[in-house]
Coordinates of C-alpha atoms and ligand atoms in Angstrom, one line a residue:
M1 CA -1.7 19.2 -18.5
Q2 CA 1.1 17.0 -18.3
S3 CA -0.3 13.8 -20.0
L4 CA 1.9 10.3 -19.3
F5 CA 0.5 9.1 -22.5
Y6 CA 1.6 9.3 -25.6
E7 CA 2.5 6.9 -29.0
I8 CA 5.6 4.9 -29.3
P9 CA 7.1 5.0 -32.7
G10 CA 7.1 1.5 -34.7
L11 CA 5.7 0.0 -31.6
P12 CA 4.3 -3.0 -34.1
C13 CA 1.3 -3.5 -30.7
P14 CA -2.3 -4.2 -32.3
H15 CA -3.5 -0.6 -30.5
R16 CA -7.6 -0.9 -28.9
T17 CA -7.5 3.5 -30.1
L18 CA -8.5 5.6 -27.8
A19 CA -10.7 7.3 -30.3
S20 CA -13.8 6.6 -29.4
A21 CA -13.3 8.3 -26.8
P22 CA -11.8 11.5 -26.2
F23 CA -10.6 13.2 -22.7
P24 CA -13.0 15.8 -22.7
M25 CA -11.2 18.7 -22.9
K26 CA -14.1 20.3 -19.4
T27 CA -12.4 18.2 -17.6
N28 CA -8.6 18.6 -18.8
E29 CA -8.8 22.9 -18.6
Q30 CA -11.3 22.6 -15.7
F31 CA -8.5 20.2 -14.2
Q32 CA -5.9 23.2 -15.6
Q33 CA -7.2 26.0 -14.1
H34 CA -8.1 24.5 -10.7
V35 CA -6.1 21.5 -9.3
L36 CA -2.8 21.3 -8.2
P37 CA -0.9 19.6 -10.8
T38 CA 0.6 17.2 -8.3
Y39 CA 0.3 14.5 -10.3
G40 CA 0.5 13.6 -13.9
R41 CA -2.4 11.9 -14.9
F42 CA -3.3 9.8 -17.3
P43 CA -6.3 10.9 -20.0
L44 CA -8.7 8.6 -18.8
A45 CA -12.5 9.5 -16.7
P46 CA -14.4 6.8 -15.4
V47 CA -17.6 7.7 -14.1
R48 CA -18.7 3.7 -13.1
G49 CA -17.3 0.7 -11.7
N50 CA -18.4 -2.7 -10.6
G51 CA -15.9 -5.6 -9.7
A52 CA -13.0 -5.2 -11.2
R53 CA -14.3 -3.5 -14.3
L54 CA -14.2 0.4 -14.2
W55 CA -16.0 2.6 -17.6
D56 CA -15.7 5.9 -19.0
E57 CA -18.2 8.7 -19.9
N58 CA -18.3 6.8 -24.0
G59 CA -19.0 4.0 -22.0
K60 CA -16.0 1.8 -23.0
S61 CA -14.8 -1.1 -19.9
Y62 CA -11.2 -1.4 -18.5
L63 CA -10.2 -3.8 -16.3
D64 CA -9.3 -2.6 -13.6
F65 CA -6.2 -4.1 -11.9
C66 CA -4.6 -1.1 -10.7
M67 CA -7.7 -0.7 -8.2
G68 CA -6.9 2.3 -7.0
I69 CA -3.6 2.0 -5.2
A70 CA -5.2 -1.0 -4.1
V71 CA -7.2 0.1 -2.1
C72 CA -10.8 -1.0 -3.7
S73 CA -10.0 -4.4 -1.6
L74 CA -13.3 -5.6 -2.9
G75 CA -13.5 -4.4 -7.0
H76 CA -16.2 -1.5 -7.3
C77 CA -19.1 -1.6 -5.6
H78 CA -19.3 -4.4 -3.9
P79 CA -22.8 -4.9 -2.9
R80 CA -22.0 -5.4 1.0
L81 CA -20.2 -2.1 0.7
V82 CA -22.4 0.0 -0.9
E83 CA -25.4 -1.7 1.5
A84 CA -23.2 -0.2 4.5
I85 CA -22.4 2.9 3.0
R86 CA -26.0 3.7 1.8
Q87 CA -27.7 1.9 5.8
Q88 CA -25.1 3.5 7.9
A89 CA -25.4 7.3 6.3
G90 CA -29.3 6.7 6.7
E91 CA -28.0 6.8 10.4
L92 CA -25.4 8.9 11.5
I93 CA -22.3 9.7 9.6
H94 CA -20.3 11.5 12.2
V95 CA -19.8 12.3 15.2
S96 CA -16.5 13.8 17.3
N97 CA -14.2 11.2 19.5
L98 CA -16.0 13.9 22.4
Y99 CA -18.0 10.2 22.2
Q100 CA -18.2 6.8 22.1
I101 CA -18.4 4.9 18.6
P102 CA -19.9 1.7 19.5
L103 CA -18.5 1.0 15.3
Q104 CA -14.8 1.9 15.7
A105 CA -14.8 -0.5 19.4
E106 CA -16.1 -2.9 17.2
L107 CA -14.3 -2.3 14.2
A108 CA -10.4 -2.6 16.5
S109 CA -11.8 -5.8 17.9
E110 CA -12.8 -7.4 14.7
I111 CA -8.7 -5.8 14.1
N112 CA -7.7 -6.8 16.9
T113 CA -9.6 -10.7 16.9
H114 CA -9.6 -12.2 14.2
H115 CA -6.2 -10.3 11.8
V116 CA -4.0 -9.0 14.2
K117 CA -4.0 -11.6 17.6
L118 CA -2.0 -9.9 19.5
P119 CA -2.7 -8.0 22.6
G120 CA -2.7 -3.9 21.5
R121 CA -5.5 -1.5 20.7
V122 CA -5.6 0.7 17.4
F123 CA -6.7 4.5 17.4
F124 CA -7.8 4.8 14.3
S125 CA -7.0 7.8 11.3
N126 CA -8.1 8.5 8.1
S127 CA -4.3 7.7 5.9
G128 CA -1.4 5.3 6.2
A129 CA 0.8 8.4 6.4
E130 CA -1.4 9.6 9.0
A131 CA -1.3 6.4 10.7
N132 CA 3.1 6.6 10.0
D133 CA 2.6 9.2 11.2
G134 CA 1.1 8.2 14.8
L135 CA 3.2 5.2 15.3
I136 CA 6.4 7.8 14.3
K137 CA 5.5 10.6 17.7
S138 CA 4.7 6.8 19.8
A139 CA 8.2 5.7 18.8
R140 CA 8.7 9.1 20.1
R141 CA 6.9 8.7 23.5
F142 CA 8.7 5.3 24.4
G143 CA 12.4 7.1 24.2
H144 CA 10.6 9.9 26.5
K145 CA 9.8 6.3 28.8
H146 CA 13.1 4.7 27.4
P147 CA 15.9 7.1 27.5
Q148 CA 19.6 7.3 26.7
P149 CA 22.5 6.5 28.5
D150 CA 22.2 10.3 29.6
G151 CA 18.9 11.0 30.2
S152 CA 18.3 12.3 27.2
P153 CA 15.2 11.0 24.9
R154 CA 15.6 8.5 22.0
F155 CA 14.4 9.4 19.0
E156 CA 15.8 8.0 15.9
V157 CA 13.1 5.0 13.6
L158 CA 15.3 3.4 11.8
T159 CA 13.5 3.3 7.9
F160 CA 14.6 1.6 4.3
R161 CA 16.4 2.7 1.2
Q162 CA 12.7 2.6 -1.5
S163 CA 10.7 2.9 1.2
F164 CA 7.2 4.6 0.7
H165 CA 5.6 5.7 3.7
G166 CA 3.6 9.2 2.4
R167 CA 3.7 12.4 2.2
T168 CA 3.1 14.2 5.7
L169 CA 6.5 16.0 7.5
G170 CA 7.0 12.7 9.3
S171 CA 6.6 10.0 6.9
M172 CA 8.0 12.2 4.2
A173 CA 10.8 11.9 6.3
A174 CA 10.2 8.5 7.0
T175 CA 10.5 7.7 3.0
G176 CA 13.6 6.5 2.0
Q177 CA 13.5 8.1 -0.7
A178 CA 15.0 12.1 -2.6
K179 CA 12.9 12.2 -5.6
I180 CA 10.2 12.1 -2.8
Q181 CA 11.7 14.9 -0.6
E182 CA 13.2 16.6 -3.1
G183 CA 12.3 20.7 -2.2
F184 CA 11.0 20.4 1.0
D185 CA 14.1 20.5 3.7
P186 CA 15.1 20.7 6.6
L187 CA 13.1 17.6 6.2
L188 CA 12.0 15.9 10.3
P189 CA 14.6 15.2 11.7
G190 CA 15.8 11.5 13.9
F191 CA 15.2 8.7 10.7
R192 CA 18.6 6.8 9.1
Y193 CA 18.0 4.7 6.0
L194 CA 19.4 1.0 5.8
P195 CA 19.7 -1.7 2.9
Y196 CA 16.4 -3.3 2.7
N197 CA 17.2 -6.8 3.3
D198 CA 21.1 -7.0 4.1
V199 CA 21.5 -8.8 7.5
T200 CA 25.4 -6.9 7.6
S201 CA 24.1 -3.4 7.8
L202 CA 22.7 -3.9 10.5
E203 CA 25.8 -4.6 12.4
N204 CA 26.4 -1.5 13.4
A205 CA 23.1 0.1 12.9
V206 CA 21.8 0.8 16.0
R207 CA 22.9 4.6 18.3
P208 CA 21.4 5.5 21.8
E209 CA 18.9 7.8 19.8
T210 CA 17.7 4.8 18.4
V211 CA 14.3 3.5 19.9
A212 CA 12.5 1.7 16.7
I213 CA 12.5 0.2 13.6
L214 CA 9.4 0.9 10.5
L215 CA 9.6 -1.4 7.4
E216 CA 7.4 -2.7 4.4
P217 CA 7.1 -6.5 5.1
V218 CA 7.0 -5.8 1.3
Q219 CA 7.6 -3.3 -0.4
G220 CA 4.9 -1.1 -2.8
E221 CA 5.3 2.2 -4.6
G222 CA 9.1 1.2 -4.6
G223 CA 9.2 -1.9 -7.1
V224 CA 7.7 -4.9 -5.1
H225 CA 10.1 -6.4 -3.2
A226 CA 8.6 -8.7 0.2
A227 CA 11.7 -9.0 2.9
T228 CA 13.6 -12.4 3.3
P229 CA 12.0 -14.3 6.5
E230 CA 16.2 -13.5 7.9
F231 CA 16.0 -10.1 7.2
L232 CA 12.7 -9.9 9.7
R233 CA 14.5 -12.5 12.0
A234 CA 17.4 -10.3 11.7
L235 CA 15.2 -7.1 12.5
A236 CA 13.4 -8.6 15.3
D237 CA 16.5 -9.7 17.0
L238 CA 18.4 -6.8 17.1
C239 CA 14.7 -5.0 18.4
R240 CA 15.2 -7.5 21.4
K241 CA 19.2 -6.4 21.8
H242 CA 18.8 -2.5 22.0
D243 CA 14.9 -2.5 23.5
L244 CA 13.9 -1.0 19.6
L245 CA 10.3 -0.9 18.8
L246 CA 9.7 -2.8 15.4
F247 CA 6.7 -1.6 13.7
F248 CA 5.4 -3.3 10.3
D249 CA 3.9 -0.6 7.4
E250 CA 1.1 -2.9 5.8
V251 CA -0.5 0.1 4.6
Q252 CA -0.2 -1.1 1.7
A253 CA 0.1 -5.3 2.0
G254 CA -2.7 -5.8 5.0
F255 CA -5.7 -7.3 5.2
G256 CA -5.1 -10.3 2.8
R257 CA -3.6 -8.9 -0.2
C258 CA -0.4 -11.1 1.0
G259 CA -2.2 -14.3 1.3
D260 CA -2.6 -13.6 5.5
S261 CA -4.3 -10.9 6.5
M262 CA -0.7 -9.5 8.5
A263 CA 1.6 -10.2 5.4
W264 CA 4.7 -10.3 8.1
R265 CA 2.5 -13.9 8.6
M266 CA 3.5 -14.9 5.2
I267 CA 6.9 -14.6 5.8
A268 CA 8.6 -14.3 9.8
P269 CA 4.9 -15.9 11.8
E270 CA 6.4 -15.8 14.6
I271 CA 7.4 -12.5 15.1
Q272 CA 5.3 -9.9 17.3
P273 CA 5.5 -6.9 16.4
D274 CA 5.0 -3.7 18.6
G275 CA 3.5 -1.2 16.5
I276 CA 2.0 -1.3 12.4
S277 CA -0.6 0.9 10.6
W278 CA -2.7 0.0 7.9
A279 CA -4.6 2.3 5.3
K280 CA -5.5 1.2 1.9
G281 CA -7.7 -2.0 1.5
M282 CA -9.0 -1.7 4.9
G283 CA -11.6 0.9 4.1
G284 CA -12.0 -0.6 0.4
G285 CA -12.7 3.1 -0.8
V286 CA -13.7 5.2 2.1
P287 CA -10.9 7.1 4.0
I288 CA -10.2 5.1 7.1
G289 CA -6.2 4.1 7.9
A290 CA -5.4 2.6 11.6
F291 CA -2.4 2.5 14.0
W292 CA -1.8 -0.5 16.3
L293 CA 0.0 -0.6 19.5
G294 CA 1.4 -3.7 21.2
E295 CA 0.7 -4.4 25.4
R296 CA 4.9 -5.2 25.1
P297 CA 5.5 -3.9 29.0
V298 CA 7.4 -0.6 29.6
D299 CA 7.3 0.3 33.5
E300 CA 7.1 -1.6 37.1
N301 CA 3.2 -0.1 37.1
G302 CA 2.2 -1.4 35.2
A303 CA 2.4 0.0 32.1
T304 CA 2.1 -0.7 28.4
L305 CA 3.7 0.3 25.6
A306 CA -0.7 1.4 24.0
S307 CA -1.0 2.9 27.4
L308 CA 1.6 5.7 26.3
M309 CA -1.0 7.0 24.1
G310 CA -3.3 8.5 26.3
P311 CA -5.8 11.0 26.4
G312 CA -4.3 14.2 24.8
S313 CA -2.0 12.6 23.2
H314 CA -3.4 12.4 19.7
G315 CA -6.2 12.6 17.9
S316 CA -8.4 12.9 14.3
T317 CA -11.2 15.0 13.7
Y318 CA -12.7 12.3 11.0
G319 CA -11.5 9.6 12.4
G320 CA -12.6 5.9 12.4
N321 CA -16.3 8.0 12.3
P322 CA -19.6 5.2 12.2
L323 CA -19.8 5.6 8.8
V324 CA -15.8 4.7 8.0
C325 CA -15.8 1.9 10.7
A326 CA -19.5 0.3 9.2
T327 CA -18.0 0.5 6.1
S328 CA -14.3 -1.3 7.4
L329 CA -16.6 -3.9 9.5
E330 CA -17.9 -5.3 6.5
V331 CA -14.7 -4.9 3.6
L332 CA -12.8 -6.9 6.7
R333 CA -15.5 -9.4 7.5
E334 CA -16.0 -10.3 3.4
I335 CA -12.1 -11.1 3.2
R336 CA -12.2 -13.1 6.2
E337 CA -15.2 -15.1 6.1
K338 CA -14.9 -16.2 1.7
E339 CA -11.0 -16.7 2.6
L340 CA -10.3 -13.7 0.5
A341 CA -6.8 -14.1 1.5
I342 CA -5.8 -18.3 0.3
H343 CA -8.2 -16.9 -2.9
A344 CA -5.0 -14.5 -3.7
L345 CA -2.3 -17.4 -3.1
H346 CA -4.0 -19.4 -5.5
Q347 CA -4.4 -16.2 -8.2
E348 CA -0.1 -15.6 -7.4
V349 CA 0.2 -18.9 -8.5
R350 CA -1.4 -19.1 -11.8
I351 CA 0.4 -15.4 -12.4
R352 CA 3.2 -16.7 -11.5
E353 CA 2.7 -20.0 -13.6
T354 CA 1.0 -18.2 -16.8
I355 CA 3.7 -15.7 -17.2
R356 CA 6.4 -18.2 -16.9
Q357 CA 5.2 -19.7 -19.3
W358 CA 5.5 -16.8 -21.9
H359 CA 9.3 -17.0 -21.6
L360 CA 9.6 -13.7 -22.7
P361 CA 12.5 -11.8 -22.6
I362 CA 11.4 -8.6 -21.6
V363 CA 9.9 -10.2 -18.3
T364 CA 13.4 -10.1 -15.7
E365 CA 11.3 -11.8 -12.7
V366 CA 8.3 -11.8 -11.4
R367 CA 8.2 -10.5 -7.2
G368 CA 5.6 -9.7 -4.4
I369 CA 3.6 -11.9 -2.4
G370 CA -0.4 -13.0 -3.1
L371 CA -1.6 -9.8 -5.0
L372 CA 0.5 -7.8 -4.5
L373 CA 3.4 -8.2 -7.1
G374 CA 5.2 -6.8 -9.2
I375 CA 6.5 -8.1 -12.5
G376 CA 10.0 -7.0 -13.7
L377 CA 10.9 -5.5 -17.2
D378 CA 14.2 -5.5 -19.1
P379 CA 14.2 -1.4 -19.9
S380 CA 16.9 -2.3 -22.7
M381 CA 14.0 -3.8 -24.4
I382 CA 11.1 -0.3 -24.2
P383 CA 11.4 2.7 -26.6
V384 CA 11.6 5.6 -23.6
P385 CA 11.4 9.1 -24.7
E386 CA 14.3 10.9 -23.4
G387 CA 13.5 11.6 -19.7
K388 CA 10.3 8.8 -19.3
N389 CA 10.3 6.1 -17.3
P390 CA 10.1 2.9 -18.9
A391 CA 7.1 1.1 -16.7
L392 CA 4.9 4.0 -17.5
V393 CA 5.4 3.1 -21.7
V394 CA 4.3 -0.8 -20.3
V395 CA 1.2 1.0 -18.2
S396 CA 0.1 3.3 -21.6
Q397 CA 0.3 1.3 -23.3
L398 CA -1.9 -1.8 -21.7
L399 CA -4.3 1.0 -20.6
E400 CA -4.6 2.0 -24.4
R401 CA -6.1 -2.1 -24.3
G402 CA -8.3 -1.7 -21.9
L403 CA -5.9 -3.1 -18.6
L404 CA -5.2 -0.4 -15.9
V405 CA -2.0 -1.3 -14.2
P406 CA 0.0 0.9 -12.2
A407 CA 4.3 1.3 -11.9
A408 CA 6.1 0.7 -9.2
G409 CA 9.1 2.4 -9.6
P410 CA 10.9 2.7 -13.4
E411 CA 11.8 -0.7 -14.0
T412 CA 7.1 -2.6 -12.8
I413 CA 4.7 -2.9 -13.4
R414 CA 2.2 -4.1 -10.5
L415 CA -0.6 -6.0 -10.2
L416 CA -3.2 -5.6 -8.0
P417 CA -6.4 -6.8 -8.6
P418 CA -9.7 -7.0 -5.8
L419 CA -8.8 -9.8 -3.8
N420 CA -12.3 -11.7 -5.2
V421 CA -11.5 -11.1 -8.9
T422 CA -11.7 -14.1 -10.7
D423 CA -9.9 -17.0 -12.7
E424 CA -11.2 -15.1 -16.5
E425 CA -10.5 -11.6 -15.3
T426 CA -7.3 -12.8 -13.6
D427 CA -6.6 -14.2 -17.5
E428 CA -7.8 -11.4 -19.4
A429 CA -5.6 -9.2 -17.6
L430 CA -2.7 -11.8 -18.2
A431 CA -3.6 -12.0 -21.9
I432 CA -3.5 -8.2 -21.7
I433 CA 0.2 -8.2 -20.4
H434 CA 0.9 -10.8 -22.9
D435 CA 0.3 -8.8 -26.0
V436 CA 1.5 -6.3 -25.2
L437 CA 5.3 -7.6 -24.0
A438 CA 5.5 -9.6 -27.1
C439 CA 5.0 -6.6 -29.4
F440 CA 8.1 -4.9 -26.7
C441 CA 9.6 -8.1 -27.5
T442 CA 9.2 -8.2 -31.5
A443 CA 9.3 -4.6 -31.8
S444 CA 13.3 -4.7 -29.9
S445 CA 14.7 -8.0 -32.1
Ligands
PLP1 C1 0.8 4.6 0.7 C2 1.1 3.8 1.4 C3 1.0 4.3 2.7 C4 1.0 6.0 2.7 O1 -0.8 5.8 2.6 P1 -1.2 6.9 2.2 O2 -2.9 6.1 2.7 O3 -1.8 7.7 0.6 O4 -1.2 8.7 2.9 C5 1.7 4.7 3.6 N1 2.9 3.6 3.3 C6 2.7 2.5 1.9 C7 3.3 1.0 2.2 C8 1.7 3.0 1.5 O5 2.0 2.1 -0.1

């Protein structure tokens, strides 16, 4: 198995060694033999979690600021979540969308009333990629309803460089990163990638076939970059001018992580998008995603955008089953009732202030909003084995010291703690990060 974990010769870091926790050979062999090698995996097999902490099979504990990549928004095994899953599992786990699922309606109503706060309707998927596929299909429906001057449908969706929208054929084509698409061409046609946060590039961006714009209000995987208010407003203007749909991919940023239930509201709150996609944090760990369409009128007979996705237009066998809806409802209620979005903002201030006081030359900047934060690193200060990603070198060192964080591209480590993380946990994580980054500074001076 390809391991991302390696020694860095000459790095004088005080190691908290993994010697007590050898990666179990049985797991290793079974992985190699039976699991497709699509992931580079760290040699850590967590077996238990509680709040912001994980334990491996040897009882060694880790502070988890990865949280399943922004999925476990309430931390691991939150009692309210565990209870909701237990109770629903004993009552009804799955029933087809051929029938009424009251919990689905209740969850959609929670989302519309308390989170989106705009008139619209929700479709439930199982992942973020599927949610984005749903938005792309909706854009094409709209493009048939409002076609080009010659009557042919509009279909092109503008997305952005360094974006990430998922791994399905549709969402991969929407993703503006060549490395994600490598070897999978021909790609689904109908996407063009513009530079993110570049207002001037929008001037001649729209063609007759263009029908929608899809973007992350805060790019996550692509290095943690927040959209500027000017950029979002320019996009909204462009959409009004050219009859385009404006879609926000809130899969990573949504439901409280960025300090408001919806990340775009932290940037340009007056904007009313036509579509939104979610997944990750909305289920706290159960597989659920969703997309939302607004009620923008599309003809004189009262049809709206949401109504274009009528019976037969889309579906998912699992999508929005009772188990995941019951769970997601409790996650969203907990986030709302405990005001965890506000809490995320307080933690952001704490993190930024602490890092500022370090004055470590390896830190180039802190980016992002709320608890979707990226620490930008100077790669020249990181001794990188040939062909390795500098940020992953730092991530490995942090893992060894007992802190889990994901990278975001080659020069950024990401902080994705649970939304209810405590001051003490934040300080503990920051202390580990400080020690490891300080080592790199010493090593390269
Ligand atoms: C993770 C992610 C996706 C894909 O979600 P999956 O559940 O992995 O399909 C899409 N968009 C954004 C912004 C993401 O961060």
